[in-house]
């Protein structure tokens, strides 16, 4: 059955734009880390490689993406970043496919997929931030003062726009989609509760 894109609402169309960005991040940026984790050692990697260029540019403000020298595994990407981003590329990317299909075909799992992947996006962003915040907190707690390990901290303008700003998109927007999913599922879930209450406990 051919898709009738004319039935999509304005909100649906903007969601597809958001999902397009998700597909670039998950299937491009994140999954490329499976083989590009040592990109600084390639010896003259092409500046036209968009992902290596992105890692190198962002790594100027978040050194987890530009480890020099490489770690004990020969990686120029921090292991916590790899542990967060690569699974996200696989799991979140797959869930985004279900979400998109749910929109296009009006399936029952549209909003559960939206809620799940959006919650994972927000949680992953918090983990990503906390990997930088907690070493500073532990140093402060031990009386050694707050120390930023991979960024230059709030005194740097780049900290605000690169480390906080660009990643905040993956926290704020997903929370809005979480709220939207819950609002859309609420009538059905409340009706199910009423039916369950009317039927009483199982015999």
JSON list of C-alpha atoms in Angstrom, two decimals:
[
{"chain": "A", "resi": 1, "resn": "UNK", "atom": "CA", "xyz": [0.00, 0.00, 0.00]},
{"chain": "A", "resi": 2, "resn": "UNK", "atom": "CA", "xyz": [1.60, 3.32, -1.06]},
{"chain": "A", "resi": 3, "resn": "UNK", "atom": "CA", "xyz": [2.30, 5.89, 1.65]},
{"chain": "A", "resi": 4, "resn": "UNK", "atom": "CA", "xyz": [0.04, 8.93, 1.71]},
{"chain": "A", "resi": 5, "resn": "UNK", "atom": "CA", "xyz": [2.38, 11.63, 2.94]},
{"chain": "A", "resi": 6, "resn": "UNK", "atom": "CA", "xyz": [-0.41, 14.16, 2.59]},
{"chain": "A", "resi": 7, "resn": "UNK", "atom": "CA", "xyz": [-1.92, 12.74, 5.79]},
{"chain": "A", "resi": 8, "resn": "UNK", "atom": "CA", "xyz": [1.11, 13.80, 7.83]},
{"chain": "A", "resi": 9, "resn": "UNK", "atom": "CA", "xyz": [0.60, 16.72, 10.20]},
{"chain": "A", "resi": 10, "resn": "UNK", "atom": "CA", "xyz": [3.03, 19.61, 10.45]},
{"chain": "A", "resi": 11, "resn": "UNK", "atom": "CA", "xyz": [4.26, 18.07, 13.70]},
{"chain": "A", "resi": 12, "resn": "UNK", "atom": "CA", "xyz": [4.85, 14.75, 11.95]},
{"chain": "A", "resi": 13, "resn": "UNK", "atom": "CA", "xyz": [6.89, 16.44, 9.25]},
{"chain": "A", "resi": 14, "resn": "UNK", "atom": "CA", "xyz": [9.07, 18.22, 11.81]},
{"chain": "A", "resi": 15, "resn": "UNK", "atom": "CA", "xyz": [9.53, 14.90, 13.61]},
{"chain": "A", "resi": 16, "resn": "UNK", "atom": "CA", "xyz": [10.79, 13.37, 10.37]},
{"chain": "A", "resi": 17, "resn": "UNK", "atom": "CA", "xyz": [13.30, 16.24, 10.13]},
{"chain": "A", "resi": 18, "resn": "UNK", "atom": "CA", "xyz": [14.40, 15.40, 13.69]},
{"chain": "A", "resi": 19, "resn": "UNK", "atom": "CA", "xyz": [14.67, 11.72, 12.79]},
{"chain": "A", "resi": 20, "resn": "UNK", "atom": "CA", "xyz": [16.82, 12.61, 9.78]},
{"chain": "A", "resi": 21, "resn": "UNK", "atom": "CA", "xyz": [19.29, 14.24, 12.16]},
{"chain": "A", "resi": 22, "resn": "UNK", "atom": "CA", "xyz": [19.08, 11.10, 14.31]},
{"chain": "A", "resi": 23, "resn": "UNK", "atom": "CA", "xyz": [19.93, 8.86, 11.38]},
{"chain": "A", "resi": 24, "resn": "UNK", "atom": "CA", "xyz": [23.00, 10.99, 10.57]},
{"chain": "A", "resi": 25, "resn": "UNK", "atom": "CA", "xyz": [24.19, 10.86, 14.20]},
{"chain": "A", "resi": 26, "resn": "UNK", "atom": "CA", "xyz": [23.41, 7.20, 14.91]},
{"chain": "A", "resi": 27, "resn": "UNK", "atom": "CA", "xyz": [24.24, 5.49, 11.64]},
{"chain": "A", "resi": 28, "resn": "UNK", "atom": "CA", "xyz": [26.95, 7.95, 10.63]},
{"chain": "A", "resi": 29, "resn": "UNK", "atom": "CA", "xyz": [28.80, 9.67, 13.48]},
{"chain": "A", "resi": 30, "resn": "UNK", "atom": "CA", "xyz": [28.35, 6.99, 16.16]},
{"chain": "A", "resi": 31, "resn": "UNK", "atom": "CA", "xyz": [28.74, 3.79, 14.14]},
{"chain": "A", "resi": 32, "resn": "UNK", "atom": "CA", "xyz": [31.76, 5.20, 12.29]},
{"chain": "A", "resi": 33, "resn": "UNK", "atom": "CA", "xyz": [33.54, 5.08, 15.66]},
{"chain": "A", "resi": 34, "resn": "UNK", "atom": "CA", "xyz": [33.70, 1.30, 15.28]},
{"chain": "A", "resi": 35, "resn": "UNK", "atom": "CA", "xyz": [36.52, 1.73, 12.76]},
{"chain": "A", "resi": 36, "resn": "UNK", "atom": "CA", "xyz": [37.56, 5.39, 13.11]},
{"chain": "A", "resi": 37, "resn": "UNK", "atom": "CA", "xyz": [38.52, 5.41, 16.80]},
{"chain": "A", "resi": 38, "resn": "UNK", "atom": "CA", "xyz": [42.19, 5.74, 15.80]},
{"chain": "A", "resi": 39, "resn": "UNK", "atom": "CA", "xyz": [41.64, 8.41, 13.11]},
{"chain": "A", "resi": 40, "resn": "UNK", "atom": "CA", "xyz": [44.55, 10.64, 14.24]},
{"chain": "A", "resi": 41, "resn": "UNK", "atom": "CA", "xyz": [46.98, 7.84, 13.43]},
{"chain": "A", "resi": 42, "resn": "UNK", "atom": "CA", "xyz": [45.96, 7.40, 9.82]},
{"chain": "A", "resi": 43, "resn": "UNK", "atom": "CA", "xyz": [48.80, 9.61, 8.61]},
{"chain": "A", "resi": 44, "resn": "UNK", "atom": "CA", "xyz": [47.24, 12.36, 6.56]},
{"chain": "A", "resi": 45, "resn": "UNK", "atom": "CA", "xyz": [43.57, 11.43, 6.71]},
{"chain": "A", "resi": 46, "resn": "UNK", "atom": "CA", "xyz": [41.51, 13.31, 4.18]},
{"chain": "A", "resi": 47, "resn": "UNK", "atom": "CA", "xyz": [39.95, 16.54, 5.37]},
{"chain": "A", "resi": 48, "resn": "UNK", "atom": "CA", "xyz": [37.02, 15.54, 3.16]},
{"chain": "A", "resi": 49, "resn": "UNK", "atom": "CA", "xyz": [36.17, 12.69, 5.52]},
{"chain": "A", "resi": 50, "resn": "UNK", "atom": "CA", "xyz": [33.27, 14.41, 7.26]},
{"chain": "A", "resi": 51, "resn": "UNK", "atom": "CA", "xyz": [33.29, 12.24, 10.38]},
{"chain": "A", "resi": 52, "resn": "UNK", "atom": "CA", "xyz": [37.05, 12.39, 11.04]},
{"chain": "A", "resi": 53, "resn": "UNK", "atom": "CA", "xyz": [36.89, 16.14, 10.48]},
{"chain": "A", "resi": 54, "resn": "UNK", "atom": "CA", "xyz": [33.97, 16.41, 12.91]},
{"chain": "A", "resi": 55, "resn": "UNK", "atom": "CA", "xyz": [35.81, 14.42, 15.61]},
{"chain": "A", "resi": 56, "resn": "UNK", "atom": "CA", "xyz": [38.93, 16.52, 15.14]},
{"chain": "A", "resi": 57, "resn": "UNK", "atom": "CA", "xyz": [37.06, 19.84, 15.25]},
{"chain": "A", "resi": 58, "resn": "UNK", "atom": "CA", "xyz": [34.85, 18.99, 18.23]},
{"chain": "A", "resi": 59, "resn": "UNK", "atom": "CA", "xyz": [37.87, 17.44, 19.97]},
{"chain": "A", "resi": 60, "resn": "UNK", "atom": "CA", "xyz": [39.45, 20.89, 20.25]},
{"chain": "A", "resi": 61, "resn": "UNK", "atom": "CA", "xyz": [36.83, 21.70, 22.89]},
{"chain": "A", "resi": 62, "resn": "UNK", "atom": "CA", "xyz": [36.14, 18.22, 24.28]},
{"chain": "A", "resi": 63, "resn": "UNK", "atom": "CA", "xyz": [39.45, 16.36, 24.37]},
{"chain": "A", "resi": 64, "resn": "UNK", "atom": "CA", "xyz": [37.77, 12.97, 24.76]},
{"chain": "A", "resi": 65, "resn": "UNK", "atom": "CA", "xyz": [37.41, 13.05, 20.96]},
{"chain": "A", "resi": 66, "resn": "UNK", "atom": "CA", "xyz": [41.04, 13.93, 20.33]},
{"chain": "A", "resi": 67, "resn": "UNK", "atom": "CA", "xyz": [43.27, 11.88, 22.63]},
{"chain": "A", "resi": 68, "resn": "UNK", "atom": "CA", "xyz": [46.94, 12.63, 21.96]},
{"chain": "A", "resi": 69, "resn": "UNK", "atom": "CA", "xyz": [48.79, 10.40, 22.56]},
{"chain": "A", "resi": 70, "resn": "UNK", "atom": "CA", "xyz": [46.27, 7.59, 22.02]},
{"chain": "A", "resi": 71, "resn": "UNK", "atom": "CA", "xyz": [45.22, 5.44, 24.97]},
{"chain": "A", "resi": 72, "resn": "UNK", "atom": "CA", "xyz": [46.54, 1.95, 25.76]},
{"chain": "A", "resi": 73, "resn": "UNK", "atom": "CA", "xyz": [44.26, 0.48, 23.10]},
{"chain": "A", "resi": 74, "resn": "UNK", "atom": "CA", "xyz": [45.54, 2.79, 20.40]},
{"chain": "A", "resi": 75, "resn": "UNK", "atom": "CA", "xyz": [42.34, 4.86, 20.39]},
{"chain": "A", "resi": 76, "resn": "UNK", "atom": "CA", "xyz": [42.08, 8.61, 19.91]},
{"chain": "A", "resi": 77, "resn": "UNK", "atom": "CA", "xyz": [38.52, 8.49, 21.29]},
{"chain": "A", "resi": 78, "resn": "UNK", "atom": "CA", "xyz": [37.93, 8.10, 25.02]},
{"chain": "A", "resi": 79, "resn": "UNK", "atom": "CA", "xyz": [36.58, 4.68, 26.04]},
{"chain": "A", "resi": 80, "resn": "UNK", "atom": "CA", "xyz": [33.57, 6.17, 27.88]},
{"chain": "A", "resi": 81, "resn": "UNK", "atom": "CA", "xyz": [32.59, 8.03, 24.72]},
{"chain": "A", "resi": 82, "resn": "UNK", "atom": "CA", "xyz": [32.87, 4.79, 22.74]},
{"chain": "A", "resi": 83, "resn": "UNK", "atom": "CA", "xyz": [30.86, 2.91, 25.40]},
{"chain": "A", "resi": 84, "resn": "UNK", "atom": "CA", "xyz": [28.04, 5.46, 25.18]},
{"chain": "A", "resi": 85, "resn": "UNK", "atom": "CA", "xyz": [28.01, 6.33, 21.50]},
{"chain": "A", "resi": 86, "resn": "UNK", "atom": "CA", "xyz": [28.49, 3.01, 19.71]},
{"chain": "A", "resi": 87, "resn": "UNK", "atom": "CA", "xyz": [25.64, 1.17, 21.53]},
{"chain": "A", "resi": 88, "resn": "UNK", "atom": "CA", "xyz": [23.49, 4.28, 21.01]},
{"chain": "A", "resi": 89, "resn": "UNK", "atom": "CA", "xyz": [24.18, 4.08, 17.29]},
{"chain": "A", "resi": 90, "resn": "UNK", "atom": "CA", "xyz": [22.91, 0.51, 17.21]},
{"chain": "A", "resi": 91, "resn": "UNK", "atom": "CA", "xyz": [20.01, 0.59, 19.70]},
{"chain": "A", "resi": 92, "resn": "UNK", "atom": "CA", "xyz": [18.77, 4.16, 19.26]},
{"chain": "A", "resi": 93, "resn": "UNK", "atom": "CA", "xyz": [19.24, 3.98, 15.50]},
{"chain": "A", "resi": 94, "resn": "UNK", "atom": "CA", "xyz": [17.09, 0.85, 15.27]},
{"chain": "A", "resi": 95, "resn": "UNK", "atom": "CA", "xyz": [14.42, 2.38, 17.51]},
{"chain": "A", "resi": 96, "resn": "UNK", "atom": "CA", "xyz": [14.35, 5.50, 15.32]},
{"chain": "A", "resi": 97, "resn": "UNK", "atom": "CA", "xyz": [13.54, 3.22, 12.36]},
{"chain": "A", "resi": 98, "resn": "UNK", "atom": "CA", "xyz": [10.55, 1.84, 14.27]},
{"chain": "A", "resi": 99, "resn": "UNK", "atom": "CA", "xyz": [9.51, 5.36, 15.24]},
{"chain": "A", "resi": 100, "resn": "UNK", "atom": "CA", "xyz": [9.65, 6.55, 11.62]},
{"chain": "A", "resi": 101, "resn": "UNK", "atom": "CA", "xyz": [7.69, 3.53, 10.39]},
{"chain": "A", "resi": 102, "resn": "UNK", "atom": "CA", "xyz": [5.17, 4.17, 13.14]},
{"chain": "A", "resi": 103, "resn": "UNK", "atom": "CA", "xyz": [4.63, 7.70, 11.86]},
{"chain": "A", "resi": 104, "resn": "UNK", "atom": "CA", "xyz": [4.40, 6.75, 8.19]},
{"chain": "A", "resi": 105, "resn": "UNK", "atom": "CA", "xyz": [2.10, 3.77, 8.73]},
{"chain": "A", "resi": 106, "resn": "UNK", "atom": "CA", "xyz": [0.29, 4.87, 11.90]},
{"chain": "A", "resi": 107, "resn": "UNK", "atom": "CA", "xyz": [1.28, 1.73, 13.82]},
{"chain": "A", "resi": 108, "resn": "UNK", "atom": "CA", "xyz": [0.46, 0.93, 17.44]},
{"chain": "A", "resi": 109, "resn": "UNK", "atom": "CA", "xyz": [4.12, 1.11, 18.49]},
{"chain": "A", "resi": 110, "resn": "UNK", "atom": "CA", "xyz": [4.70, 4.67, 17.28]},
{"chain": "A", "resi": 111, "resn": "UNK", "atom": "CA", "xyz": [4.48, 6.32, 20.68]},
{"chain": "A", "resi": 112, "resn": "UNK", "atom": "CA", "xyz": [6.13, 3.53, 22.70]},
{"chain": "A", "resi": 113, "resn": "UNK", "atom": "CA", "xyz": [9.11, 3.74, 20.30]},
{"chain": "A", "resi": 114, "resn": "UNK", "atom": "CA", "xyz": [9.10, 7.54, 20.54]},
{"chain": "A", "resi": 115, "resn": "UNK", "atom": "CA", "xyz": [9.07, 7.42, 24.34]},
{"chain": "A", "resi": 116, "resn": "UNK", "atom": "CA", "xyz": [11.78, 4.77, 24.59]},
{"chain": "A", "resi": 117, "resn": "UNK", "atom": "CA", "xyz": [14.28, 6.26, 22.18]},
{"chain": "A", "resi": 118, "resn": "UNK", "atom": "CA", "xyz": [13.72, 9.80, 23.49]},
{"chain": "A", "resi": 119, "resn": "UNK", "atom": "CA", "xyz": [14.30, 8.69, 27.07]},
{"chain": "A", "resi": 120, "resn": "UNK", "atom": "CA", "xyz": [17.48, 6.92, 25.95]},
{"chain": "A", "resi": 121, "resn": "UNK", "atom": "CA", "xyz": [18.66, 10.08, 24.17]},
{"chain": "A", "resi": 122, "resn": "UNK", "atom": "CA", "xyz": [18.16, 12.21, 27.29]},
{"chain": "A", "resi": 123, "resn": "UNK", "atom": "CA", "xyz": [19.78, 9.62, 29.58]},
{"chain": "A", "resi": 124, "resn": "UNK", "atom": "CA", "xyz": [22.74, 9.14, 27.24]},
{"chain": "A", "resi": 125, "resn": "UNK", "atom": "CA", "xyz": [23.34, 12.89, 27.20]},
{"chain": "A", "resi": 126, "resn": "UNK", "atom": "CA", "xyz": [23.36, 13.00, 31.00]},
{"chain": "A", "resi": 127, "resn": "UNK", "atom": "CA", "xyz": [25.90, 10.15, 31.11]},
{"chain": "A", "resi": 128, "resn": "UNK", "atom": "CA", "xyz": [28.00, 11.97, 28.50]},
{"chain": "A", "resi": 129, "resn": "UNK", "atom": "CA", "xyz": [28.02, 15.15, 30.61]},
{"chain": "A", "resi": 130, "resn": "UNK", "atom": "CA", "xyz": [28.56, 13.37, 33.92]},
{"chain": "A", "resi": 131, "resn": "UNK", "atom": "CA", "xyz": [31.73, 11.71, 32.63]},
{"chain": "A", "resi": 132, "resn": "UNK", "atom": "CA", "xyz": [33.23, 15.20, 32.64]},
{"chain": "A", "resi": 133, "resn": "UNK", "atom": "CA", "xyz": [31.47, 16.56, 35.74]},
{"chain": "A", "resi": 134, "resn": "UNK", "atom": "CA", "xyz": [32.12, 13.72, 38.19]},
{"chain": "A", "resi": 135, "resn": "UNK", "atom": "CA", "xyz": [35.95, 13.79, 38.11]},
{"chain": "A", "resi": 136, "resn": "UNK", "atom": "CA", "xyz": [35.70, 17.50, 38.97]},
{"chain": "A", "resi": 137, "resn": "UNK", "atom": "CA", "xyz": [33.22, 16.79, 41.73]},
{"chain": "A", "resi": 138, "resn": "UNK", "atom": "CA", "xyz": [35.38, 14.04, 43.25]},
{"chain": "A", "resi": 139, "resn": "UNK", "atom": "CA", "xyz": [38.43, 16.33, 43.17]},
{"chain": "A", "resi": 140, "resn": "UNK", "atom": "CA", "xyz": [36.43, 19.08, 44.89]},
{"chain": "A", "resi": 141, "resn": "UNK", "atom": "CA", "xyz": [34.98, 16.64, 47.45]},
{"chain": "A", "resi": 142, "resn": "UNK", "atom": "CA", "xyz": [38.52, 15.56, 48.39]},
{"chain": "A", "resi": 143, "resn": "UNK", "atom": "CA", "xyz": [39.51, 19.18, 48.95]},
{"chain": "A", "resi": 144, "resn": "UNK", "atom": "CA", "xyz": [41.66, 19.48, 45.84]},
{"chain": "A", "resi": 145, "resn": "UNK", "atom": "CA", "xyz": [39.46, 22.00, 44.06]},
{"chain": "A", "resi": 146, "resn": "UNK", "atom": "CA", "xyz": [37.28, 21.53, 41.01]},
{"chain": "A", "resi": 147, "resn": "UNK", "atom": "CA", "xyz": [39.31, 20.36, 38.04]},
{"chain": "A", "resi": 148, "resn": "UNK", "atom": "CA", "xyz": [38.05, 19.97, 34.48]},
{"chain": "A", "resi": 149, "resn": "UNK", "atom": "CA", "xyz": [39.73, 17.02, 32.83]},
{"chain": "A", "resi": 150, "resn": "UNK", "atom": "CA", "xyz": [38.67, 17.09, 29.18]},
{"chain": "A", "resi": 151, "resn": "UNK", "atom": "CA", "xyz": [37.24, 20.57, 28.70]},
{"chain": "A", "resi": 152, "resn": "UNK", "atom": "CA", "xyz": [38.28, 24.07, 29.76]},
{"chain": "A", "resi": 153, "resn": "UNK", "atom": "CA", "xyz": [35.23, 24.50, 31.97]},
{"chain": "A", "resi": 154, "resn": "UNK", "atom": "CA", "xyz": [32.69, 27.36, 32.25]},
{"chain": "A", "resi": 155, "resn": "UNK", "atom": "CA", "xyz": [35.35, 30.06, 31.93]},
{"chain": "A", "resi": 156, "resn": "UNK", "atom": "CA", "xyz": [35.63, 29.13, 28.25]},
{"chain": "A", "resi": 157, "resn": "UNK", "atom": "CA", "xyz": [33.01, 30.27, 25.76]},
{"chain": "A", "resi": 158, "resn": "UNK", "atom": "CA", "xyz": [33.62, 27.04, 23.83]},
{"chain": "A", "resi": 159, "resn": "UNK", "atom": "CA", "xyz": [32.54, 25.03, 26.88]},
{"chain": "A", "resi": 160, "resn": "UNK", "atom": "CA", "xyz": [29.11, 26.65, 26.72]},
{"chain": "A", "resi": 161, "resn": "UNK", "atom": "CA", "xyz": [28.41, 26.31, 23.02]},
{"chain": "A", "resi": 162, "resn": "UNK", "atom": "CA", "xyz": [30.24, 23.04, 22.26]},
{"chain": "A", "resi": 163, "resn": "UNK", "atom": "CA", "xyz": [30.10, 20.87, 25.39]},
{"chain": "A", "resi": 164, "resn": "UNK", "atom": "CA", "xyz": [26.81, 22.19, 26.84]},
{"chain": "A", "resi": 165, "resn": "UNK", "atom": "CA", "xyz": [24.98, 23.79, 23.91]},
{"chain": "A", "resi": 166, "resn": "UNK", "atom": "CA", "xyz": [25.35, 21.24, 21.12]},
{"chain": "A", "resi": 167, "resn": "UNK", "atom": "CA", "xyz": [24.63, 18.36, 23.48]},
{"chain": "A", "resi": 168, "resn": "UNK", "atom": "CA", "xyz": [21.69, 20.10, 25.20]},
{"chain": "A", "resi": 169, "resn": "UNK", "atom": "CA", "xyz": [19.73, 19.60, 21.98]},
{"chain": "A", "resi": 170, "resn": "UNK", "atom": "CA", "xyz": [19.89, 15.84, 22.68]},
{"chain": "A", "resi": 171, "resn": "UNK", "atom": "CA", "xyz": [18.45, 16.42, 26.16]},
{"chain": "A", "resi": 172, "resn": "UNK", "atom": "CA", "xyz": [15.80, 19.11, 25.70]},
{"chain": "A", "resi": 173, "resn": "UNK", "atom": "CA", "xyz": [14.22, 17.93, 22.43]},
{"chain": "A", "resi": 174, "resn": "UNK", "atom": "CA", "xyz": [13.96, 14.28, 23.57]},
{"chain": "A", "resi": 175, "resn": "UNK", "atom": "CA", "xyz": [12.25, 15.36, 26.81]},
{"chain": "A", "resi": 176, "resn": "UNK", "atom": "CA", "xyz": [9.68, 17.25, 24.75]},
{"chain": "A", "resi": 177, "resn": "UNK", "atom": "CA", "xyz": [9.09, 14.09, 22.70]},
{"chain": "A", "resi": 178, "resn": "UNK", "atom": "CA", "xyz": [8.80, 12.06, 25.92]},
{"chain": "A", "resi": 179, "resn": "UNK", "atom": "CA", "xyz": [6.04, 14.39, 27.09]},
{"chain": "A", "resi": 180, "resn": "UNK", "atom": "CA", "xyz": [4.32, 14.19, 23.70]},
{"chain": "A", "resi": 181, "resn": "UNK", "atom": "CA", "xyz": [4.42, 10.38, 23.72]},
{"chain": "A", "resi": 182, "resn": "UNK", "atom": "CA", "xyz": [3.00, 10.19, 27.25]},
{"chain": "A", "resi": 183, "resn": "UNK", "atom": "CA", "xyz": [0.22, 12.65, 26.40]},
{"chain": "A", "resi": 184, "resn": "UNK", "atom": "CA", "xyz": [-0.74, 10.60, 23.35]},
{"chain": "A", "resi": 185, "resn": "UNK", "atom": "CA", "xyz": [-0.67, 7.27, 25.19]},
{"chain": "A", "resi": 186, "resn": "UNK", "atom": "CA", "xyz": [-2.48, 8.59, 28.27]},
{"chain": "A", "resi": 187, "resn": "UNK", "atom": "CA", "xyz": [-6.10, 8.14, 27.05]},
{"chain": "A", "resi": 188, "resn": "UNK", "atom": "CA", "xyz": [-5.54, 4.50, 26.07]},
{"chain": "A", "resi": 189, "resn": "UNK", "atom": "CA", "xyz": [-3.64, 3.72, 29.26]},
{"chain": "A", "resi": 190, "resn": "UNK", "atom": "CA", "xyz": [-6.26, 5.38, 31.46]},
{"chain": "A", "resi": 191, "resn": "UNK", "atom": "CA", "xyz": [-9.02, 3.48, 29.63]},
{"chain": "A", "resi": 192, "resn": "UNK", "atom": "CA", "xyz": [-7.12, 0.24, 30.22]},
{"chain": "A", "resi": 193, "resn": "UNK", "atom": "CA", "xyz": [-6.89, 1.03, 33.93]},
{"chain": "A", "resi": 194, "resn": "UNK", "atom": "CA", "xyz": [-10.65, 1.64, 34.08]},
{"chain": "A", "resi": 195, "resn": "UNK", "atom": "CA", "xyz": [-11.40, -1.62, 32.27]},
{"chain": "A", "resi": 196, "resn": "UNK", "atom": "CA", "xyz": [-9.05, -3.53, 34.59]},
{"chain": "A", "resi": 197, "resn": "UNK", "atom": "CA", "xyz": [-10.68, -1.96, 37.63]},
{"chain": "A", "resi": 198, "resn": "UNK", "atom": "CA", "xyz": [-14.17, -2.82, 36.37]},
{"chain": "A", "resi": 199, "resn": "UNK", "atom": "CA", "xyz": [-13.23, -6.43, 35.73]},
{"chain": "A", "resi": 200, "resn": "UNK", "atom": "CA", "xyz": [-11.74, -6.76, 39.18]},
{"chain": "A", "resi": 201, "resn": "UNK", "atom": "CA", "xyz": [-8.87, -9.03, 40.23]},
{"chain": "A", "resi": 202, "resn": "UNK", "atom": "CA", "xyz": [-8.40, -12.32, 38.38]},
{"chain": "A", "resi": 203, "resn": "UNK", "atom": "CA", "xyz": [-10.15, -15.33, 39.93]}
]
